[in-house]
mmCIF file of C-alpha atoms in Angstrom:
data_model
loop_
_atom_site.group_PDB
_atom_site.id
_atom_site.type_symbol
_atom_site.label_atom_id
_atom_site.label_comp_id
_atom_site.label_asym_id
_atom_site.label_seq_id
_atom_site.Cartn_x
_atom_site.Cartn_y
_atom_site.Cartn_z
ATOM 1 C CA MET A 1 -1.317 -27.987 14.328
ATOM 2 C CA SER A 2 -0.007 -25.292 11.904
ATOM 3 C CA LEU A 3 -2.388 -23.776 9.419
ATOM 4 C CA PRO A 4 -2.113 -24.450 5.665
ATOM 5 C CA PRO A 5 -0.534 -21.629 3.714
ATOM 6 C CA HIS A 6 -2.723 -18.845 2.200
ATOM 7 C CA PRO A 7 -3.718 -20.223 -1.273
ATOM 8 C CA GLY A 8 -2.765 -16.938 -3.038
ATOM 9 C CA VAL A 9 -0.342 -15.479 -5.448
ATOM 10 C CA PHE A 10 2.743 -16.056 -3.156
ATOM 11 C CA ALA A 11 1.831 -19.718 -2.682
ATOM 12 C CA ALA A 12 1.442 -20.177 -6.363
ATOM 13 C CA VAL A 13 4.953 -18.874 -7.072
ATOM 14 C CA GLU A 14 6.270 -20.988 -4.162
ATOM 15 C CA ARG A 15 4.797 -24.119 -5.838
ATOM 16 C CA HIS A 16 6.024 -23.315 -9.439
ATOM 17 C CA CYS A 17 9.517 -22.586 -8.257
ATOM 18 C CA ALA A 18 10.017 -25.489 -5.909
ATOM 19 C CA ASP A 19 12.122 -27.575 -8.244
ATOM 20 C CA SER A 20 13.155 -24.761 -10.572
ATOM 21 C CA GLU A 21 16.794 -24.066 -11.710
ATOM 22 C CA PRO A 22 16.668 -21.186 -14.156
ATOM 23 C CA THR A 23 19.865 -20.512 -16.289
ATOM 24 C CA PRO A 24 22.128 -18.892 -16.083
ATOM 25 C CA LEU A 25 22.861 -19.694 -12.377
ATOM 26 C CA LEU A 26 23.526 -16.954 -9.856
ATOM 27 C CA ARG A 27 27.120 -16.781 -8.622
ATOM 28 C CA LEU A 28 28.607 -16.058 -5.364
ATOM 29 C CA TYR A 29 31.681 -13.962 -5.386
ATOM 30 C CA ASP A 30 33.519 -14.637 -2.186
ATOM 31 C CA GLY A 31 37.052 -14.583 -3.480
ATOM 32 C CA SER A 32 37.587 -18.396 -3.690
ATOM 33 C CA GLU A 33 36.981 -18.436 -7.378
ATOM 34 C CA ARG A 34 37.454 -15.623 -9.853
ATOM 35 C CA ALA A 35 34.365 -16.582 -11.863
ATOM 36 C CA GLY A 36 32.189 -16.980 -8.737
ATOM 37 C CA VAL A 37 30.678 -20.034 -7.075
ATOM 38 C CA PRO A 38 27.514 -21.150 -8.927
ATOM 39 C CA LEU A 39 24.516 -21.332 -6.592
ATOM 40 C CA THR A 40 21.259 -23.266 -6.704
ATOM 41 C CA LEU A 41 18.096 -21.157 -6.430
ATOM 42 C CA VAL A 42 17.474 -22.419 -2.898
ATOM 43 C CA ARG A 43 20.805 -21.750 -1.614
ATOM 44 C CA ALA A 44 20.855 -18.185 -3.283
ATOM 45 C CA ARG A 45 17.634 -17.382 -1.356
ATOM 46 C CA GLN A 46 19.076 -18.579 1.932
ATOM 47 C CA LEU A 47 22.134 -16.368 1.480
ATOM 48 C CA LEU A 48 20.078 -13.301 0.445
ATOM 49 C CA TYR A 49 18.386 -13.367 3.859
ATOM 50 C CA ASP A 50 21.378 -14.383 5.921
ATOM 51 C CA ARG A 51 22.461 -11.537 8.155
ATOM 52 C CA SER A 52 25.826 -13.157 8.717
ATOM 53 C CA ALA A 53 26.638 -13.117 4.940
ATOM 54 C CA HIS A 54 29.141 -10.416 3.780
ATOM 55 C CA SER A 55 27.356 -7.238 2.611
ATOM 56 C CA GLU A 56 29.255 -7.194 -0.728
ATOM 57 C CA ALA A 57 28.104 -10.904 -1.449
ATOM 58 C CA HIS A 58 24.554 -9.817 -0.717
ATOM 59 C CA ALA A 59 24.922 -6.736 -3.032
ATOM 60 C CA SER A 60 26.418 -8.800 -5.801
ATOM 61 C CA LEU A 61 23.494 -11.302 -5.690
ATOM 62 C CA TRP A 62 20.832 -8.762 -5.761
ATOM 63 C CA HIS A 63 22.345 -6.867 -8.640
ATOM 64 C CA GLN A 64 22.554 -10.139 -10.610
ATOM 65 C CA ILE A 65 18.947 -10.748 -9.745
ATOM 66 C CA ALA A 66 18.013 -7.242 -11.051
ATOM 67 C CA GLU A 67 20.029 -7.915 -14.365
ATOM 68 C CA ARG A 68 17.700 -10.943 -15.024
ATOM 69 C CA ILE A 69 14.773 -8.494 -15.359
ATOM 70 C CA HIS A 70 16.525 -6.483 -18.116
ATOM 71 C CA SER A 71 18.311 -9.317 -19.892
ATOM 72 C CA ASP A 72 16.943 -11.270 -22.925
ATOM 73 C CA ALA A 73 19.711 -13.947 -22.509
ATOM 74 C CA VAL A 74 18.145 -15.654 -19.619
ATOM 75 C CA GLY A 75 15.881 -18.769 -19.365
ATOM 76 C CA PRO A 76 12.058 -18.518 -19.410
ATOM 77 C CA ASP A 77 11.785 -19.433 -15.652
ATOM 78 C CA TRP A 78 13.684 -16.455 -14.372
ATOM 79 C CA PRO A 79 11.013 -13.829 -14.105
ATOM 80 C CA GLU A 80 8.937 -16.148 -11.696
ATOM 81 C CA ALA A 81 12.173 -17.175 -9.920
ATOM 82 C CA VAL A 82 13.091 -13.342 -9.334
ATOM 83 C CA VAL A 83 9.645 -12.956 -7.673
ATOM 84 C CA TRP A 84 10.302 -16.288 -5.662
ATOM 85 C CA LEU A 85 13.616 -14.818 -4.320
ATOM 86 C CA GLY A 86 11.896 -11.685 -2.997
ATOM 87 C CA LEU A 87 8.992 -13.407 -1.143
ATOM 88 C CA PRO A 88 10.841 -13.683 2.292
ATOM 89 C CA GLY A 89 11.177 -9.971 2.240
ATOM 90 C CA LEU A 90 7.477 -9.289 1.189
ATOM 91 C CA ARG A 91 5.533 -11.888 3.057
ATOM 92 C CA ARG A 92 5.480 -10.069 6.620
ATOM 93 C CA THR A 93 4.327 -6.877 4.973
ATOM 94 C CA ALA A 94 1.544 -8.776 3.103
ATOM 95 C CA TYR A 95 0.333 -10.103 6.379
ATOM 96 C CA LYS A 96 0.352 -6.828 8.251
ATOM 97 C CA ILE A 97 -1.455 -5.029 5.442
ATOM 98 C CA THR A 98 -4.196 -7.691 5.231
ATOM 99 C CA TRP A 99 -4.634 -7.832 8.974
ATOM 100 C CA ARG A 100 -4.743 -4.058 9.693
ATOM 101 C CA PHE A 101 -6.553 -2.825 6.795
ATOM 102 C CA HIS A 102 -8.783 -5.932 6.109
ATOM 103 C CA ALA A 103 -7.595 -5.923 2.649
ATOM 104 C CA GLU A 104 -7.888 -8.839 0.134
ATOM 105 C CA ARG A 105 -4.732 -10.824 0.508
ATOM 106 C CA ASP A 106 -4.584 -11.767 -3.266
ATOM 107 C CA ASP A 107 -4.671 -8.056 -4.105
ATOM 108 C CA VAL A 108 -2.035 -7.136 -1.530
ATOM 109 C CA GLU A 109 0.369 -9.880 -2.840
ATOM 110 C CA ALA A 110 -0.193 -9.009 -6.434
ATOM 111 C CA GLU A 111 0.714 -5.217 -5.706
ATOM 112 C CA LEU A 112 3.708 -6.229 -3.657
ATOM 113 C CA ILE A 113 5.098 -8.187 -6.495
ATOM 114 C CA THR A 114 4.407 -5.456 -8.877
ATOM 115 C CA CYS A 115 6.170 -2.808 -6.846
ATOM 116 C CA TYR A 116 9.117 -5.103 -6.057
ATOM 117 C CA LEU A 117 9.774 -5.769 -9.777
ATOM 118 C CA GLU A 118 9.462 -2.032 -10.507
ATOM 119 C CA ALA A 119 11.893 -1.249 -7.726
ATOM 120 C CA LEU A 120 14.390 -3.822 -8.919
ATOM 121 C CA ALA A 121 14.191 -2.617 -12.348
ATOM 122 C CA GLY A 122 15.060 0.964 -11.189
ATOM 123 C CA LEU A 123 17.963 0.126 -8.972
ATOM 124 C CA ALA A 124 21.226 2.096 -9.347
ATOM 125 C CA ALA A 125 24.138 0.053 -10.470
ATOM 126 C CA ASP A 126 26.278 1.408 -7.632
ATOM 127 C CA ASP A 127 23.583 0.932 -4.876
ATOM 128 C CA PRO A 128 25.358 -0.768 -1.886
ATOM 129 C CA ASP A 129 22.114 -2.263 -0.542
ATOM 130 C CA PRO A 130 20.081 -3.053 -3.465
ATOM 131 C CA GLY A 131 18.025 -5.785 -1.930
ATOM 132 C CA GLY A 132 17.067 -3.478 1.038
ATOM 133 C CA THR A 133 16.219 -0.595 -1.365
ATOM 134 C CA ALA A 134 13.946 -2.806 -3.533
ATOM 135 C CA LEU A 135 12.185 -4.469 -0.673
ATOM 136 C CA ARG A 136 11.810 -1.243 1.532
ATOM 137 C CA SER A 137 10.399 0.674 -1.574
ATOM 138 C CA ALA A 138 8.003 -2.115 -2.492
ATOM 139 C CA CYS A 139 6.626 -2.490 1.003
ATOM 140 C CA SER A 140 6.306 1.184 1.642
ATOM 141 C CA ARG A 141 4.601 1.925 -1.521
ATOM 142 C CA VAL A 142 2.009 -0.821 -1.101
ATOM 143 C CA TYR A 143 1.487 0.207 2.616
ATOM 144 C CA ASP A 144 0.808 3.619 1.499
ATOM 145 C CA VAL A 145 -1.742 2.516 -1.009
ATOM 146 C CA TRP A 146 -3.918 0.667 1.599
ATOM 147 C CA ARG A 147 -3.416 3.438 4.136
ATOM 148 C CA HIS A 148 -4.904 6.013 1.798
ATOM 149 C CA ALA A 149 -7.560 3.804 0.610
ATOM 150 C CA ARG A 150 -8.809 3.433 4.258
ATOM 151 C CA PHE A 151 -9.308 7.300 4.508
ATOM 152 C CA GLU A 152 -11.300 7.324 1.329
ATOM 153 C CA ARG A 153 -13.622 4.562 2.509
ATOM 154 C CA ALA A 154 -17.283 5.445 2.803
ATOM 155 C CA VAL A 155 -18.702 5.515 6.306
ATOM 156 C CA ASP A 156 -22.370 5.873 5.654
ATOM 157 C CA ASP A 157 -24.859 4.851 2.986
ATOM 158 C CA VAL A 158 -27.305 7.836 2.757
ATOM 159 C CA GLU A 159 -30.514 7.573 0.638
ATOM 160 C CA ARG A 160 -30.650 10.204 -1.993
ATOM 161 C CA ALA A 161 -27.504 11.633 -0.961
ATOM 162 C CA GLY A 162 -26.342 14.846 -2.802
ATOM 163 C CA ARG A 163 -22.759 15.731 -3.184
ATOM 164 C CA ALA A 164 -21.202 19.076 -3.019
ATOM 165 C CA PRO A 165 -17.715 19.192 -4.593
ATOM 166 C CA VAL A 166 -15.273 21.662 -3.105
ATOM 167 C CA GLU A 167 -12.002 22.949 -4.617
ATOM 168 C CA ALA A 168 -9.034 21.617 -2.829
ATOM 169 C CA GLU A 169 -5.417 20.605 -3.427
ATOM 170 C CA ALA A 170 -4.870 18.263 -6.277
ATOM 171 C CA ALA A 171 -3.985 15.377 -3.929
ATOM 172 C CA ASP A 172 -7.058 15.799 -1.628
ATOM 173 C CA TYR A 173 -10.795 16.444 -1.899
ATOM 174 C CA TRP A 174 -13.702 17.025 0.370
ATOM 175 C CA GLN A 175 -17.097 15.316 0.020
ATOM 176 C CA ALA A 176 -20.355 16.130 1.904
ATOM 177 C CA ASP A 177 -23.616 13.830 1.816
ATOM 178 C CA TYR A 178 -26.662 15.332 3.024
ATOM 179 C CA ASP A 179 -30.465 14.181 2.833
ATOM 180 C CA PRO A 180 -33.128 16.956 3.165
ATOM 181 C CA VAL A 181 -36.009 15.966 5.484
ATOM 182 C CA PRO A 182 -39.033 15.111 3.086
ATOM 183 C CA CYS A 183 -41.857 17.349 3.090
ATOM 184 C CA HIS A 184 -40.280 19.841 5.394
ATOM 185 C CA PRO A 185 -39.538 23.549 4.360
ATOM 186 C CA GLY A 186 -35.911 24.513 4.194
ATOM 187 C CA LEU A 187 -32.806 22.287 4.685
ATOM 188 C CA SER A 188 -31.942 20.327 7.837
ATOM 189 C CA ALA A 189 -29.120 18.030 7.606
ATOM 190 C CA THR A 190 -25.881 16.595 9.203
ATOM 191 C CA VAL A 191 -22.881 16.797 6.961
ATOM 192 C CA ARG A 192 -20.181 14.308 7.663
ATOM 193 C CA ILE A 193 -16.575 15.029 6.430
ATOM 194 C CA THR A 194 -13.899 12.497 6.222
ATOM 195 C CA VAL A 195 -10.209 13.730 6.265
ATOM 196 C CA PRO A 196 -6.858 12.052 6.940
ATOM 197 C CA ALA A 197 -5.885 11.643 10.645
ATOM 198 C CA HIS A 198 -2.873 13.877 10.591
ATOM 199 C CA ARG A 199 -4.946 16.872 9.252
ATOM 200 C CA VAL A 200 -8.000 16.518 11.562
ATOM 201 C CA GLU A 201 -6.743 19.158 14.037
ATOM 202 C CA GLY A 202 -6.017 21.664 11.338
ATOM 203 C CA VAL A 203 -9.247 21.447 9.640
ATOM 204 C CA ARG A 204 -11.373 24.698 9.646
ATOM 205 C CA LEU A 205 -14.909 23.571 9.110
ATOM 206 C CA GLY A 206 -16.211 27.127 9.229
ATOM 207 C CA ALA A 207 -13.995 27.966 6.092
ATOM 208 C CA LEU A 208 -15.429 24.925 4.443
ATOM 209 C CA ALA A 209 -18.996 26.171 5.165
ATOM 210 C CA ARG A 210 -18.025 29.511 3.663
ATOM 211 C CA THR A 211 -16.791 27.892 0.498
ATOM 212 C CA TRP A 212 -20.237 26.066 0.207
ATOM 213 C CA GLY A 213 -21.966 29.452 0.687
ATOM 214 C CA VAL A 214 -23.737 28.410 3.907
ATOM 215 C CA ASP A 215 -21.694 30.063 6.496
ATOM 216 C CA ASP A 216 -24.616 32.297 7.446
ATOM 217 C CA THR A 217 -26.768 29.194 8.168
ATOM 218 C CA ALA A 218 -24.203 27.030 10.060
ATOM 219 C CA THR A 219 -25.378 26.976 13.587
ATOM 220 C CA SER A 220 -22.702 24.667 15.032
ATOM 221 C CA VAL A 221 -19.288 23.493 14.116
ATOM 222 C CA GLY A 222 -17.397 20.735 16.106
ATOM 223 C CA PHE A 223 -15.628 17.420 16.180
ATOM 224 C CA SER A 224 -17.886 14.434 16.620
ATOM 225 C CA GLY A 225 -15.621 12.461 18.986
ATOM 226 C CA ARG A 226 -16.632 9.082 17.381
ATOM 227 C CA GLY A 227 -13.506 8.661 15.311
ATOM 228 C CA ARG A 228 -10.131 10.155 14.355
ATOM 229 C CA GLN A 229 -11.201 11.136 10.805
ATOM 230 C CA VAL A 230 -14.862 12.322 11.298
ATOM 231 C CA ALA A 231 -16.028 15.699 12.129
ATOM 232 C CA THR A 232 -19.669 17.032 11.689
ATOM 233 C CA VAL A 233 -21.239 20.433 10.712
ATOM 234 C CA SER A 234 -24.982 20.711 11.506
ATOM 235 C CA LEU A 235 -26.800 22.968 9.145
ATOM 236 C CA ARG A 236 -30.332 24.308 9.017
ATOM 237 C CA ARG A 237 -31.914 27.079 6.881
ATOM 238 C CA VAL A 238 -33.786 29.762 8.754
ATOM 239 C CA ARG A 239 -36.275 32.298 7.397
ATOM 240 C CA ARG A 240 -34.696 35.772 7.444
ATOM 241 C CA SER A 241 -36.891 38.628 8.605
ATOM 242 C CA GLY A 242 -37.590 41.449 6.461
#
């Protein structure tokens, strides 16, 4: 028994466009007719994802679809029809992002549609593979959104946490949370730092400690071994002699 479709944005578009025939119709230019062969919306979508169809026919159809975004001379059903035509190329990515990053399916689908429409609107008139360009752009951009969101997700909820901002590159930032031991002289804390996986091996925690002005009290620096993005610095303040 197959599961019912996810009742999200994609499903709503599928329902609304089930019997839609927006005007003007798309046309297939295969050389049989100078003005092109008019296509129903269903047949157009079949051809768009038919690998055996001629690449020039594919390109012509996608450019016509992109024109429907800019043109004021099209029927009111075309904006949603443009989305409907792109769903087969977006659906797999929506599933992968939802499953891999535990993201909300509706949020992923809405973001995919937004990026897909933006990519279509920005297509070059001479792009030989407009469909591939638009779909790859949309899927890559949305995948990156959730991939970076995962790195920024909090890993601990520390009571009375303090935060020490550190200067970094414009695209990155460091954050440390620590909780001093109540009724205990000095500072005793474990600082947890989250960084992107591809930068873990290049991180110099000692330099970070110097930036915070605590390099003389850092007693150990090391990788925790509990995850790909987490390292720890254990700090304690000691009383100086003299």
